[in-house]
Amino acid sequence: MGTTPSPICREFISVEGSDIYSRSRPDGIRFRLVSYNILAQVYVKSSLFPHSPSPCLRWKARSHSILSVLKNFGADFLCLQEVDEYDSFYKGHMESLGYSSIYVQRSGQKRDGCGIFYKPDSAELVLEENIEYNDLVNSVQDGDVLGDDEHDDVLTKGNREAEPKNGSALKKAVDERGDPDDPRVRLKRDCVGIMAAFKLKDPPHHVVVVANTHLYWDPEWADVKLAQAKYLLSRLAQFKELVSNRLEYIPSVIVAGDFNSTPGDKVYQYLISGNSSLAPGVECLEDIPIPLCSVYAFTKGEPQFTNCTPGFTGTLDYIFFSPNDNIKPVSFLELPDPDSPDVADGLPNYSHPSDHLPIGAEFEITRE
């Protein structure tokens, strides 16, 4: 009887002109961050992933494969989405791998959430805040945060060409979302995020804000995702100001997660539109609280896909950073090509325990 194949862990690739191996260079601080939608076990059903070998979908096999993958990154920060079994499994097992963590569970009856796992010997947690996108419901009385014209435009030009990923059928469940014409109903999607300020240990005193989020999935509700993206940056800007005032130090900012948005759609354009030098073709129609740039767009171009199932293959996951904060990626986590044997029949499989691929970067922070 053959042994079960081990999950594939790809390498970090140096950005041209950077020395990936000099992690303690005197002119900059370096740390590694990975973002990964690990696919909550509550969403794993053989009927939704018929292309996946049955043993790959079982909790015992998947959970240990995920741990193996996470361990091999050697990351200082892990931004994980679709984390369920946090208290019963991930919190303790990740502690044994040297990670402390903070976590926010989704609203309502949802069982998964977002977690930031960090190495306390690399960074000290200073401050944290949760983001509840259901709070947008309260803003409806102050004005329609969706906007009729914007709503129609987003649905026409945005993500309509994208089909829901294979696992989305369960997330949609029996369509009990209520009246889609009521903005209060549209905005109550039980999605969350979490952001935290960390003081790096070596060298001391530098502060970095890390945000992790998972936006709503449905491509036909792109207006909701755009409202969530705007709320995310608004909250992030407020948090950055709070951290700056409290610590008397302007932090670097990194935003990671599953944005359920493809490159070039309205959400993606909004997130990068504050950085006009890196997005010359994007018209900035409003003030963007924090200018952001995508790590992969900055280094090599967005990957062809980060989510891979027979029903949908495309890029949904991103790591954004604020280049105004004297921060730059010096390496990025390699992703497979579409014709790679390990992704040929869709995910999850023996090589990849989730339907998403992990993305990552090593950052260098320099002070002028």
CSV table of N, CA, C and O in Angstrom, one decimal, residues 76 98 118-124 201-202:
chain,number,residue,atom,x,y,z
A,76,ASP,N,6.3,34.9,9.9
A,76,ASP,CA,6.1,35.6,11.1
A,76,ASP,C,4.7,35.9,11.4
A,76,ASP,O,4.3,36.0,12.6
A,98,GLY,N,4.6,27.5,17.8
A,98,GLY,CA,5.3,28.8,18.1
A,98,GLY,C,4.5,30.0,17.8
A,98,GLY,O,5.0,31.1,17.8
A,118,TYR,N,0.7,34.8,14.9
A,118,TYR,CA,1.9,35.5,14.8
A,118,TYR,C,2.9,34.9,15.8
A,118,TYR,O,2.5,34.3,16.8
A,119,LYS,N,4.2,35.1,15.5
A,119,LYS,CA,5.2,34.5,16.4
A,119,LYS,C,5.6,35.6,17.4
A,119,LYS,O,6.1,36.6,17.1
A,120,PRO,N,5.4,35.3,18.7
A,120,PRO,CA,5.7,36.3,19.7
A,120,PRO,C,7.1,36.6,19.9
A,120,PRO,O,7.5,37.7,20.5
A,121,ASP,N,8.0,35.7,19.4
A,121,ASP,CA,9.4,36.1,19.4
A,121,ASP,C,9.8,37.0,18.3
A,121,ASP,O,10.9,37.5,18.2
A,122,SER,N,8.9,37.3,17.3
A,122,SER,CA,9.1,38.2,16.3
A,122,SER,C,8.3,39.5,16.5
A,122,SER,O,8.8,40.6,16.0
A,123,ALA,N,7.2,39.4,17.1
A,123,ALA,CA,6.3,40.6,17.2
A,123,ALA,C,5.5,40.5,18.5
A,123,ALA,O,5.0,39.5,18.9
A,124,GLU,N,5.2,41.7,19.0
A,124,GLU,CA,4.4,41.8,20.2
A,124,GLU,C,3.1,42.5,19.8
A,124,GLU,O,3.0,43.5,19.2
A,201,LYS,N,10.1,42.9,17.1
A,201,LYS,CA,11.1,42.7,18.1
A,201,LYS,C,12.5,43.1,17.7
A,201,LYS,O,13.4,43.4,18.5
A,202,ASP,N,12.8,42.8,16.4
A,202,ASP,CA,14.2,43.0,15.9
A,202,ASP,C,14.2,43.7,14.6
A,202,ASP,O,13.8,43.1,13.5
